[in-house]
Short mmCIF file of C-alpha atoms and ligand atoms in Angstrom, two decimals:
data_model
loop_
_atom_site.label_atom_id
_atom_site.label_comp_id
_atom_site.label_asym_id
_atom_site.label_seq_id
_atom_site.Cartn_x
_atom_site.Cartn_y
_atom_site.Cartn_z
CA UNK A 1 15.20 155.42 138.42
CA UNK A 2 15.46 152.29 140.80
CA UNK A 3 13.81 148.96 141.60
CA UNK A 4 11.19 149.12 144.39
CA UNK A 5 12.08 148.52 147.95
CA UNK A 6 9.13 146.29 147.77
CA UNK A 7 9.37 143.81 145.14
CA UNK A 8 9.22 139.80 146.27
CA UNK A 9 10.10 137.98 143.15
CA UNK A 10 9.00 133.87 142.76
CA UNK A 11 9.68 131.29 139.93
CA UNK A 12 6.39 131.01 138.18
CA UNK A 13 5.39 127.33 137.16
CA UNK A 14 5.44 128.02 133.37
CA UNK A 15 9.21 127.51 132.89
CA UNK A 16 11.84 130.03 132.93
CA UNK A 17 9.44 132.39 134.24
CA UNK A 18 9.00 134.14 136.91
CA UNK A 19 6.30 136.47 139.05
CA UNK A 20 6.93 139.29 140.78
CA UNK A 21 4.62 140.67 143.37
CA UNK A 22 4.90 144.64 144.52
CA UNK A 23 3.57 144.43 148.16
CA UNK A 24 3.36 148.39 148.08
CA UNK A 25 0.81 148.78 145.22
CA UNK A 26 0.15 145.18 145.58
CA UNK A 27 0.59 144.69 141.57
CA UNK A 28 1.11 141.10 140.65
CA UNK A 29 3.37 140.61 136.89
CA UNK A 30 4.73 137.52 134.90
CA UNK A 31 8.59 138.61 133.76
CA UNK A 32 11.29 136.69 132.84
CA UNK A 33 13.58 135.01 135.36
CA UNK A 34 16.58 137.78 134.51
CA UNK A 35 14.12 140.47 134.55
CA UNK A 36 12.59 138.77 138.08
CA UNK A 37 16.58 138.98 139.48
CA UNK A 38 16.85 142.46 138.25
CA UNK A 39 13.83 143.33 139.91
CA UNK A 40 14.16 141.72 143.46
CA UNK A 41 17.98 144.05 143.75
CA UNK A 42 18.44 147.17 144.34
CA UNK A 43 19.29 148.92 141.93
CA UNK A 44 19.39 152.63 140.09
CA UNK A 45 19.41 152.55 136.32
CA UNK A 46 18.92 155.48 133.64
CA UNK A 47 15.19 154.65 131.83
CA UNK A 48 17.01 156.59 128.95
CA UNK A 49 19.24 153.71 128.32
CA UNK A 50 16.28 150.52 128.23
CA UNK A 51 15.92 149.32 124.80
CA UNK A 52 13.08 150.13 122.51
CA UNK A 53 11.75 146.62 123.26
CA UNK A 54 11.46 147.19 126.86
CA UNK A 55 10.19 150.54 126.99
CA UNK A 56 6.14 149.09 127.10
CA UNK A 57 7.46 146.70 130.28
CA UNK A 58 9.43 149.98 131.92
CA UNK A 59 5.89 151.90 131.79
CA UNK A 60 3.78 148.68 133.17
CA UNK A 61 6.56 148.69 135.83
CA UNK A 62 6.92 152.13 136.62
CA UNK A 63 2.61 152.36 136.72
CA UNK A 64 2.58 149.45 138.97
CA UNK A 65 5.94 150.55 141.64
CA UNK A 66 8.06 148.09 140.68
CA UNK A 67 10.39 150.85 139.75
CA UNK A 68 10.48 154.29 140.83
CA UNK A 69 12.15 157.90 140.57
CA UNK A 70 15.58 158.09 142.35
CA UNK A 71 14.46 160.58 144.77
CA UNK A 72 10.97 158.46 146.40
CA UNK A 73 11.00 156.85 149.92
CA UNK A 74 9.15 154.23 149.77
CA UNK A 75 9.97 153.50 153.49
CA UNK A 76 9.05 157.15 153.92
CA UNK A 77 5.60 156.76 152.39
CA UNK A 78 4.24 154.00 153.96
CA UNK A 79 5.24 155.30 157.50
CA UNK A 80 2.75 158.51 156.26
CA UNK A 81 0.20 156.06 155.08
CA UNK A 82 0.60 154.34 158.57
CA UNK A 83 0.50 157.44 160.63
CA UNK A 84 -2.44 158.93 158.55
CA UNK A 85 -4.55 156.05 159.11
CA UNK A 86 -3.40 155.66 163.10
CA UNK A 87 -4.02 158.91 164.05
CA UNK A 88 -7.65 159.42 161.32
CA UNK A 89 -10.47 161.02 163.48
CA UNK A 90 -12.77 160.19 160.30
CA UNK A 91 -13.37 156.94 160.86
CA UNK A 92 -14.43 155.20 164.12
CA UNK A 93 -14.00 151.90 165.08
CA UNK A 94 -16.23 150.16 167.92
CA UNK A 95 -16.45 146.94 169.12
CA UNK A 96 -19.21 146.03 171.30
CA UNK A 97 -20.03 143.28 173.95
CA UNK A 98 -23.24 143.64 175.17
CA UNK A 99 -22.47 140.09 177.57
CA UNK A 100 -19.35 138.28 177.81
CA UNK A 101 -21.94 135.32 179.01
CA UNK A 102 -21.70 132.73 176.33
CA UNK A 103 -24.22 129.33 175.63
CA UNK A 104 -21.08 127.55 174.38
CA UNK A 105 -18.33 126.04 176.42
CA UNK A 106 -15.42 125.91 174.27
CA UNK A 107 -12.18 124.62 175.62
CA UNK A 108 -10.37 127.26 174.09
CA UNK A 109 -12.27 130.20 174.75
CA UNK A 110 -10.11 132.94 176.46
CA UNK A 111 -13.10 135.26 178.18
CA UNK A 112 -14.23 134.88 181.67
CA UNK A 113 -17.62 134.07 181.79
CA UNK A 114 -20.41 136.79 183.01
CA UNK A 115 -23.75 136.59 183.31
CA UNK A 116 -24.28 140.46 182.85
CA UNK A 117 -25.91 142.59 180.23
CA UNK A 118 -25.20 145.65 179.25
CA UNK A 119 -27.19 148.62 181.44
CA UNK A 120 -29.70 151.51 179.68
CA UNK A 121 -26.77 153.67 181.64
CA UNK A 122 -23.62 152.00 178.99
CA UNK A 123 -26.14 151.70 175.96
CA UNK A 124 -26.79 155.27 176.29
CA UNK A 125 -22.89 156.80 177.10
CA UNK A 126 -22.05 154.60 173.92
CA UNK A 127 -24.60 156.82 171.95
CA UNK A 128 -23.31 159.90 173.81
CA UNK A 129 -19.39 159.25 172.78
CA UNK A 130 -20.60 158.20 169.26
CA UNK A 131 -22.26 161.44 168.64
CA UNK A 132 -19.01 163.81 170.22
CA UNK A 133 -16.69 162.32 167.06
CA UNK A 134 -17.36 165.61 165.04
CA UNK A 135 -16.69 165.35 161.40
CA UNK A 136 -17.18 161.40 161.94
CA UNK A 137 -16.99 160.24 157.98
CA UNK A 138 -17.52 156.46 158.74
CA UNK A 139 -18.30 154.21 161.63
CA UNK A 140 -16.95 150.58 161.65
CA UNK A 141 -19.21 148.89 163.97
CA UNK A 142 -18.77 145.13 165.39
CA UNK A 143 -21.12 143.16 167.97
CA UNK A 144 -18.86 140.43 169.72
CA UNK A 145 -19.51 138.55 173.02
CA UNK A 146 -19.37 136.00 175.31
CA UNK A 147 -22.40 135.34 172.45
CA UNK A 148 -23.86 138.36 171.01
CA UNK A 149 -27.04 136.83 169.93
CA UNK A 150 -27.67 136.32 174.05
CA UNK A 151 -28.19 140.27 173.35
CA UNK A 152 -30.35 140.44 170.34
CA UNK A 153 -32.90 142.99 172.00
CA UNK A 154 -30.08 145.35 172.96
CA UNK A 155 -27.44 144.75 169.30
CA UNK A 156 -32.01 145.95 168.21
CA UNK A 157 -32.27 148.94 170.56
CA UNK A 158 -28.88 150.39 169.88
CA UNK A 159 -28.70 149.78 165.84
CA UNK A 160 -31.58 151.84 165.71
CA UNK A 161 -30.09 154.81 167.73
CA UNK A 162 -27.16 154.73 165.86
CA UNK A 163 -28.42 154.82 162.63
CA UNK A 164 -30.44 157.86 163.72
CA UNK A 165 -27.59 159.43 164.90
CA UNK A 166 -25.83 158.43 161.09
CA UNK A 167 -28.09 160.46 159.39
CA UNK A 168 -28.17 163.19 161.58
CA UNK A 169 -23.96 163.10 161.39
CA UNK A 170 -24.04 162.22 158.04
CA UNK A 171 -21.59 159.23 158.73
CA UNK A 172 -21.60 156.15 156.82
CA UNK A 173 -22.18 153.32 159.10
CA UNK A 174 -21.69 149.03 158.54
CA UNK A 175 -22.09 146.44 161.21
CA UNK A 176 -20.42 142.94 161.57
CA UNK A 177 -20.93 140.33 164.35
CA UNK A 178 -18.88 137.20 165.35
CA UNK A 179 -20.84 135.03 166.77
CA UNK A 180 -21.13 131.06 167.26
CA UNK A 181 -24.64 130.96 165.26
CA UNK A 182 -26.13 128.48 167.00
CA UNK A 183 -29.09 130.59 167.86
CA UNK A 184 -30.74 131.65 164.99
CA UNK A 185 -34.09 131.31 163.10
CA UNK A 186 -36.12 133.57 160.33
CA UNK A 187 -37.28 135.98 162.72
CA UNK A 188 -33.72 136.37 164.10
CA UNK A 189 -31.91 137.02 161.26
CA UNK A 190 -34.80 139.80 159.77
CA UNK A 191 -33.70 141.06 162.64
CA UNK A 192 -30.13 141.31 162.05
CA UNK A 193 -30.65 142.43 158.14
CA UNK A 194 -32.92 145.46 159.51
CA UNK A 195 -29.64 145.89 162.36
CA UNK A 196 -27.23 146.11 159.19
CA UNK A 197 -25.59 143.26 160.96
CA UNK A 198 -24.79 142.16 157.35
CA UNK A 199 -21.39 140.51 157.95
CA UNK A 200 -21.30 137.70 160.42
CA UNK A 201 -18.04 135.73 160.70
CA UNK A 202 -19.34 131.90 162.33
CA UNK A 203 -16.67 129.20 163.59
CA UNK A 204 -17.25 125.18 162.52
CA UNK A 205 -14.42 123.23 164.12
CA UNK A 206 -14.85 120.44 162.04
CA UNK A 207 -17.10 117.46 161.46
CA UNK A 208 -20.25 117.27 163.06
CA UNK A 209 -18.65 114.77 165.79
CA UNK A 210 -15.47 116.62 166.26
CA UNK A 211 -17.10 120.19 166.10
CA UNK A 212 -19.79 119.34 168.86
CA UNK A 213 -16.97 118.13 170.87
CA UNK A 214 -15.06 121.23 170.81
CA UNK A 215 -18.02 123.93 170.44
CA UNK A 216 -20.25 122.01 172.88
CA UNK A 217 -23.25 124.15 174.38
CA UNK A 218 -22.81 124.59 178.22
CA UNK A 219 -26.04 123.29 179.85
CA UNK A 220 -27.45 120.52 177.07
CA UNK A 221 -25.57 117.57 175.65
CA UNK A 222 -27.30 118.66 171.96
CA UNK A 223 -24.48 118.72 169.28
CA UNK A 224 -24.20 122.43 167.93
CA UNK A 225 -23.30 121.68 164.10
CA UNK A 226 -26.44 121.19 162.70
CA UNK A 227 -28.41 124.13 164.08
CA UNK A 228 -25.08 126.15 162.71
CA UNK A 229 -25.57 125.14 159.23
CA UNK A 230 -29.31 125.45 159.37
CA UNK A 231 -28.76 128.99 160.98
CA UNK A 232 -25.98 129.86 157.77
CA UNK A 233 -28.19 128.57 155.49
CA UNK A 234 -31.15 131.31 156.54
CA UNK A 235 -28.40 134.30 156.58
CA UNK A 236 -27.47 133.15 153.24
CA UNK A 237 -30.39 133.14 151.53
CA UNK A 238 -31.69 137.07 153.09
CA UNK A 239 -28.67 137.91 151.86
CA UNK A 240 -26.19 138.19 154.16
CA UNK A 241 -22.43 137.61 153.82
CA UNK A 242 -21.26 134.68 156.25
CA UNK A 243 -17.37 133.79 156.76
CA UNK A 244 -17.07 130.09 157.83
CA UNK A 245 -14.03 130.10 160.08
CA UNK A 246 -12.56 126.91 161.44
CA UNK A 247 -10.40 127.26 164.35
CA UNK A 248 -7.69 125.11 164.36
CA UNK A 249 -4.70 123.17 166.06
CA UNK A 250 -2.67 119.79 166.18
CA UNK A 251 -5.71 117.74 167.01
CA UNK A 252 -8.08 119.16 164.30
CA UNK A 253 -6.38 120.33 161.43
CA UNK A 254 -6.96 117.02 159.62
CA UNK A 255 -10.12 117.10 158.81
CA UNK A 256 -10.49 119.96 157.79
CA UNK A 257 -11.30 118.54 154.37
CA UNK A 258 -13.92 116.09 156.00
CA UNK A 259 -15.97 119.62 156.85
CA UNK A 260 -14.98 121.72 153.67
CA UNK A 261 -16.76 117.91 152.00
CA UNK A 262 -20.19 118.60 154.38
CA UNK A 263 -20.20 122.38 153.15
CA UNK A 264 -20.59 120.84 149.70
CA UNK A 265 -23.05 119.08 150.43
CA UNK A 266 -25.13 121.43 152.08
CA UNK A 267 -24.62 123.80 149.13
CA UNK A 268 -22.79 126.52 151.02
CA UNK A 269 -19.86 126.92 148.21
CA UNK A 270 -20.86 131.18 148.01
CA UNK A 271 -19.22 131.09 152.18
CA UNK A 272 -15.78 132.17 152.20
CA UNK A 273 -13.92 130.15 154.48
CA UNK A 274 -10.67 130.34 156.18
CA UNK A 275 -8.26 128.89 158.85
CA UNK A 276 -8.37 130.69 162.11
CA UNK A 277 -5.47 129.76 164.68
CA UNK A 278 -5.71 128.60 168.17
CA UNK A 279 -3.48 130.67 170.27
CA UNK A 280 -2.53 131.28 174.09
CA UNK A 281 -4.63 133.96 174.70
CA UNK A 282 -4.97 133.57 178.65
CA UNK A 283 -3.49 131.31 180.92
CA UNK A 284 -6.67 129.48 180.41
CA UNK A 285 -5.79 128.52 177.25
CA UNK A 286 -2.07 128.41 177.33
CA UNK A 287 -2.48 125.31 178.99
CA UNK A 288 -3.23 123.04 176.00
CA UNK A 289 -0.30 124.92 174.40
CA UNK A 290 1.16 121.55 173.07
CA UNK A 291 -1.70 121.55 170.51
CA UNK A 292 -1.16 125.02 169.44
CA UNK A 293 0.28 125.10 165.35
CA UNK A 294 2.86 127.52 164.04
CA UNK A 295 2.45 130.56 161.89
CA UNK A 296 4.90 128.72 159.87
CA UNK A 297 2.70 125.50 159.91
CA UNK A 298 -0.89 127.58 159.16
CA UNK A 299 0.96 129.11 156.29
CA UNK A 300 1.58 125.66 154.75
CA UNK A 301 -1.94 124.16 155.51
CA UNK A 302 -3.89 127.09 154.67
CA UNK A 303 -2.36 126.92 151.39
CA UNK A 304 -3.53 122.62 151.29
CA UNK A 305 -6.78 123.93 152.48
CA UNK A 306 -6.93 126.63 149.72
CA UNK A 307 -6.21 124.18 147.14
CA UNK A 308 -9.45 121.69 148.51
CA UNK A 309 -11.53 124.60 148.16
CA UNK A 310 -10.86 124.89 144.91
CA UNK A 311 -11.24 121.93 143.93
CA UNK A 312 -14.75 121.60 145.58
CA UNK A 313 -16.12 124.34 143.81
CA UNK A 314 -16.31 126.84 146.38
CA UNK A 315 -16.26 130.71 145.78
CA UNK A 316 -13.61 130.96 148.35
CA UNK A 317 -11.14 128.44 146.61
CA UNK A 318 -11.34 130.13 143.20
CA UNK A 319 -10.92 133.74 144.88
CA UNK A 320 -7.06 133.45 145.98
CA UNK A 321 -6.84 135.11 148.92
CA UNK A 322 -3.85 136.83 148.04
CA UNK A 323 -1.90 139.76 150.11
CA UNK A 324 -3.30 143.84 149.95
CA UNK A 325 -1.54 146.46 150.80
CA UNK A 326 -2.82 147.75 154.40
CA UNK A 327 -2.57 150.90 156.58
CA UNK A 328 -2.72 149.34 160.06
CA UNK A 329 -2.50 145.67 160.59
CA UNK A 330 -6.09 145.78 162.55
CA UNK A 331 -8.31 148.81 164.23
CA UNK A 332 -6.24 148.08 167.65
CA UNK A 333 -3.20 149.73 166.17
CA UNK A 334 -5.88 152.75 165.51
CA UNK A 335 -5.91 155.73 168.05
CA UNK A 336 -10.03 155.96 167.52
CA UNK A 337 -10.35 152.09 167.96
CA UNK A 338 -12.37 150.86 171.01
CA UNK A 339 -13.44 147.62 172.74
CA UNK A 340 -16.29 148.11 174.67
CA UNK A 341 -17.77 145.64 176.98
CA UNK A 342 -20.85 145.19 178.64
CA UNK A 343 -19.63 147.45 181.64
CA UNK A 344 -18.52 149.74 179.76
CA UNK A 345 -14.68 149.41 180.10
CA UNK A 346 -12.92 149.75 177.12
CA UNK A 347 -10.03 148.01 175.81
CA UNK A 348 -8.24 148.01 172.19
CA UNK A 349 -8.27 144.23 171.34
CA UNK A 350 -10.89 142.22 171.88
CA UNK A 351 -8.54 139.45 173.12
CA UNK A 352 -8.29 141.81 176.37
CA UNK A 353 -11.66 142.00 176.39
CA UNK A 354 -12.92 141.77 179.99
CA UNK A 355 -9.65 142.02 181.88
CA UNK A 356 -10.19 145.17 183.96
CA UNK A 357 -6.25 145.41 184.61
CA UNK A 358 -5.31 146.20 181.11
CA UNK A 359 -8.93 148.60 179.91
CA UNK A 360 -7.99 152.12 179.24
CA UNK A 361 -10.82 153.05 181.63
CA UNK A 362 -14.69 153.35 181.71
CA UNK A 363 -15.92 154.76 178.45
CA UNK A 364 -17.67 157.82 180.44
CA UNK A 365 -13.95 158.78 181.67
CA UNK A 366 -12.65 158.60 177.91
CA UNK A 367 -10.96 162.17 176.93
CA UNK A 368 -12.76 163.77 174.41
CA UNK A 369 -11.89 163.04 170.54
CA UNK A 370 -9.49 165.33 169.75
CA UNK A 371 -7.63 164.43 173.20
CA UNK A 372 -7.33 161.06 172.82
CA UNK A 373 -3.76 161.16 171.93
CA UNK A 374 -2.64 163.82 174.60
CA UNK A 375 -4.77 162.43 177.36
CA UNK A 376 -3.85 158.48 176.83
CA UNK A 377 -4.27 156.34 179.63
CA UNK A 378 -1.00 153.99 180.01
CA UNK A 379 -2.92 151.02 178.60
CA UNK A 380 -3.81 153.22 175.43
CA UNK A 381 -0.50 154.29 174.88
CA UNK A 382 1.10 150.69 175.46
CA UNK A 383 -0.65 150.12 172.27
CA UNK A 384 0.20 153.29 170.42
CA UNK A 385 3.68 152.76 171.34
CA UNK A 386 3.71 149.91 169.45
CA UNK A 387 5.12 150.00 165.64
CA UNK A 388 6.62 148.14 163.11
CA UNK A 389 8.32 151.29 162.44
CA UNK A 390 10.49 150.82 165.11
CA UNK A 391 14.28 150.05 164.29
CA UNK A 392 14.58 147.15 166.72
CA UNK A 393 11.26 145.00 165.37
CA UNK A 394 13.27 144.20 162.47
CA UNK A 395 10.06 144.71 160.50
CA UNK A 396 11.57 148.09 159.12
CA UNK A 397 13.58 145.81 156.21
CA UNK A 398 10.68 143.64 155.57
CA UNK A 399 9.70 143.46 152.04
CA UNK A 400 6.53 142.21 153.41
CA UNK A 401 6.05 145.43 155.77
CA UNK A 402 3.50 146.98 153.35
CA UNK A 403 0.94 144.32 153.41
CA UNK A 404 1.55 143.10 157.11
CA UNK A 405 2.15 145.94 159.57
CA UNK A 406 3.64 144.35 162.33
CA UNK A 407 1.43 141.58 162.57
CA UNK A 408 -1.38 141.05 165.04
CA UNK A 409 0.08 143.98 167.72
CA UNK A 410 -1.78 141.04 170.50
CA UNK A 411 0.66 138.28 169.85
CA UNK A 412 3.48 140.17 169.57
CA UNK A 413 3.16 142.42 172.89
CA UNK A 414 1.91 139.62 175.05
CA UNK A 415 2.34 136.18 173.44
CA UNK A 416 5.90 136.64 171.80
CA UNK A 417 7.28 138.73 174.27
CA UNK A 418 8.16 141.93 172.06
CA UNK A 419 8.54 139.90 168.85
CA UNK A 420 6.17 140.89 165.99
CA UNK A 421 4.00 138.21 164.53
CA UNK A 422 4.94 137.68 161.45
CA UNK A 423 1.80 137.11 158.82
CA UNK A 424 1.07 133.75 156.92
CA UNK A 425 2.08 135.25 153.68
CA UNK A 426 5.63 135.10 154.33
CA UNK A 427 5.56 131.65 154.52
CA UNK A 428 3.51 130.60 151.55
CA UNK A 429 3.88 133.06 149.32
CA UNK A 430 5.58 131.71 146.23
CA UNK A 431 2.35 129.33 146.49
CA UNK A 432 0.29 132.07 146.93
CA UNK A 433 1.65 133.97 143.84
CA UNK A 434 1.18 130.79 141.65
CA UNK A 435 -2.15 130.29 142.42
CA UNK A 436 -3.38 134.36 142.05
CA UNK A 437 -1.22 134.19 138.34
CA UNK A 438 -3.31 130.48 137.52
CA UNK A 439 -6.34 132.33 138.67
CA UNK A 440 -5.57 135.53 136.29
CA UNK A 441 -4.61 133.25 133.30
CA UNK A 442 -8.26 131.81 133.27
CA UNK A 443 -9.96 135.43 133.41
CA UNK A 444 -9.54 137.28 130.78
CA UNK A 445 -8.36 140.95 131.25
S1 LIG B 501 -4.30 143.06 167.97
FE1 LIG B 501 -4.47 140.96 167.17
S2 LIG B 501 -5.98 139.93 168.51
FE2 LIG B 501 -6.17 142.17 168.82
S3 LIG B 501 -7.81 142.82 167.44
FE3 LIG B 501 -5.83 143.08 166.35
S4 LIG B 501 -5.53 141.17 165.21
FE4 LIG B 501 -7.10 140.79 166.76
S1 LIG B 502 5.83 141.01 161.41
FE1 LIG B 502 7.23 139.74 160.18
S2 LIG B 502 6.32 139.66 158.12
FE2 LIG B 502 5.38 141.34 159.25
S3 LIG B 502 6.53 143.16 158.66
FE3 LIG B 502 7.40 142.38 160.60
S4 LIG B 502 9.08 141.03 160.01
FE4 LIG B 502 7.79 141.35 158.18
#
């Protein structure tokens, strides 16, 4: 036997202690510090020789990958769990923009701004290249803009086509939406329930002062912040499941407490809520680049922010958000992954979205399915080229490889010039691993 290639071993705050964190089965144990520095070697070992009193901790190790038999590749593995998941025809990711026209004028929005919808002539080749994914087992869907909610009568028209076309597949098929959430009211969000739209991710910057500032609506002076909460506050209570993400950099990252205080207030402790980070996305934005934060930095506030949450009571704070093992580090990594936008060009990130130089092509043009790996335009393969897999990324002897992937494959193509992004986790988690054992001492097994 030997000790996983994967183990990431912490001192645990009860003393002499320690926790040890498999980010391949993503099993979390308490151990003692000698057993933690056994653990985080490498090392091969005969099971024959543990003593009686450790043979109950060699099974709980062995069942959760810490160790493992001599002749297992881990490294092996995960590359098949990667490559399984890349190359999956059973499951379907879209993205759609049915407008990159947007009511709000944030200062670091990325997209140019267009005033067109999407035509009958898109909404219906959309349906069309649905329906040729034969054996399709699930369909990932997500609205995104400019605004989608600009497009409420189309995100209506098309969710009821393509749940048609679920049943008649037999595919399984959820909807999410990211959306500013500014324009909503009862009618609206019946609406989205009856569009399984019931995931909607919403962005608060801050206070009301500082959020209106930065999220400001293009043609009225009317502060955004209010109508937001009023808007979450409706989705919440027809059930839906709204992520509160605050975008952040230099100038608002404290006080981010002053807004996590307001959500108290208003009750909205069930709303996960997380950091989101400002980065260069287009030249646009690049140029407030002095304000942008570090992965290195978001690792360390997240974790202050995580804390607060806690503390206040909210859902989000008590539910660590601790590391899972992943296939792919997003759907853009994923050969049947698309960004579609409201002229039908397609793209694999949304941060691309409406940059005609770097879309794989009109959706219409698309090779069939089971082509789409021989037939790839060079856009498309720019991004299937790109793996953490690959000697030179240095991600290949990353203990944190299995619950990373590379990164965000955007960033580190076109923002770090080659280098992979390296996730939060790396940077805070001994914190992390603290918190998720605290968490698991107060629930009982
Ligand atoms: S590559 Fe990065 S920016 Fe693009 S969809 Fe994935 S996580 Fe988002
Ligand atoms: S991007 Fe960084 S954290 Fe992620 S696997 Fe590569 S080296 Fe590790």
């Amino acid at each position: 036997m030997k000790t996983s290639l994967y183990n990431n071993c912490r001192p645990a705050e009860v003393s002499g202690r320690a926790l040890a964190f498999n980010s391949f089965s993503g099993a979390l144990i308490e151990v003692s510090a000698e057993q933690a520095d056994f653990l985080a070697g490498r090392h091969s070992f005969d099971p024959s020789q543990v003593q009686e009193k450790d043979e109950n901790l060699l099974k709980d190790l062995y069942r959760n990958g810490f160790v493992v038999d001599d002749e297992v590749d881990e490294f092996a593995l995960l590359k098949t769990r990667h490559d399984r998941a890349k190359h999956s025809r059973h499951q379907l990711d879209i993205t759609i923009s049915p407008t990159l026209d947007c009511n709000f004028g944030c200062f670091y929005c990325y997209q140019g701004r267009m005033k067109e919808r999407m035509s009958q002539q898109v909404q219906d080749e959309i349906i069309d290249f649905i329906a040729q994914h034969e054996g399709l087992e699930e369909l990932k869907l997500s609205w995104f803009g400019g605004e989608p909610l600009l497009c409420l009568d189309i995100i209506e028209a098309m969710s009821e086509r393509i749940e048609e076309l679920s049943k008649k597949m037999g595919f399984t098929y959820s909807a999410q939406m990211t959306t500013n959430g500014y324009d909503l009211d009862k009618e609206r969000v019946a609406i989205l329930r009856k569009c399984h739209v019931d995931n909607l991710q919403i962005t608060l910057d801050g206070p009301p002062d500082l959020h209106d500032k930065r999220r400001n609506l293009v043609t009225r002076s009317n502060g955004t912040f209010w109508p937001i909460i009023e808007g979450i506050k409706l989705l919440n209570k027809a059930g839906s499941t709204v992520i509160i993400r605050s975008n952040v950099d230099k100038t608002n990252i404290d006080r981010v407490e002053e807004l996590i205080d307001i959500l108290a207030d208003e009750g909205l402790h069930q709303n996960s809520f997380y950091l989101g980070q400002v980065k260069p996305y287009s030249e646009q934005v690049k140029r407030v680049s002095k304000v942008f934060l570090s992965k290195a930095e978001m690792g360390e506030h997240d974790a202050r922010v995580q804390k607060y949450l806690a503390r206040k009571n909210f859902k989000a704070g008590a539910d660590v958000h601790f590391p899972e093992p992943k296939n792919t580090y997003c759907s853009a990594n994923r050969t049947h992954a698309y960004v579609i936008d409201h002229d039908g060009e397609t793209y694999k990130c949304w941060a691309e979205i409406g940059d005609h130089s770097l879309s794989l092509g009109q959706l219409r043009d698309l090779p069939p399915p089971e082509l789409a790996e021989e037939k790839m335009s060079p856009c498309a393969q720019r991004w299937h080229d790109w793996s953490p897999f690959d000697e030179e990324k240095g991600c290949a002897t990353c203990k944190m490889l299995p619950i990373c992937m590379g990164g965000c494959a955007f960033s580190g193509m076109t923002i770090l010039n080659n280098v992979p992004e390296c996730i939060k986790f790396k940077f805070n988690l001994e914190e992390t691993l603290v918190k998720k054992a605290a968490q698991l001492r107060r629930v009982p097994a």
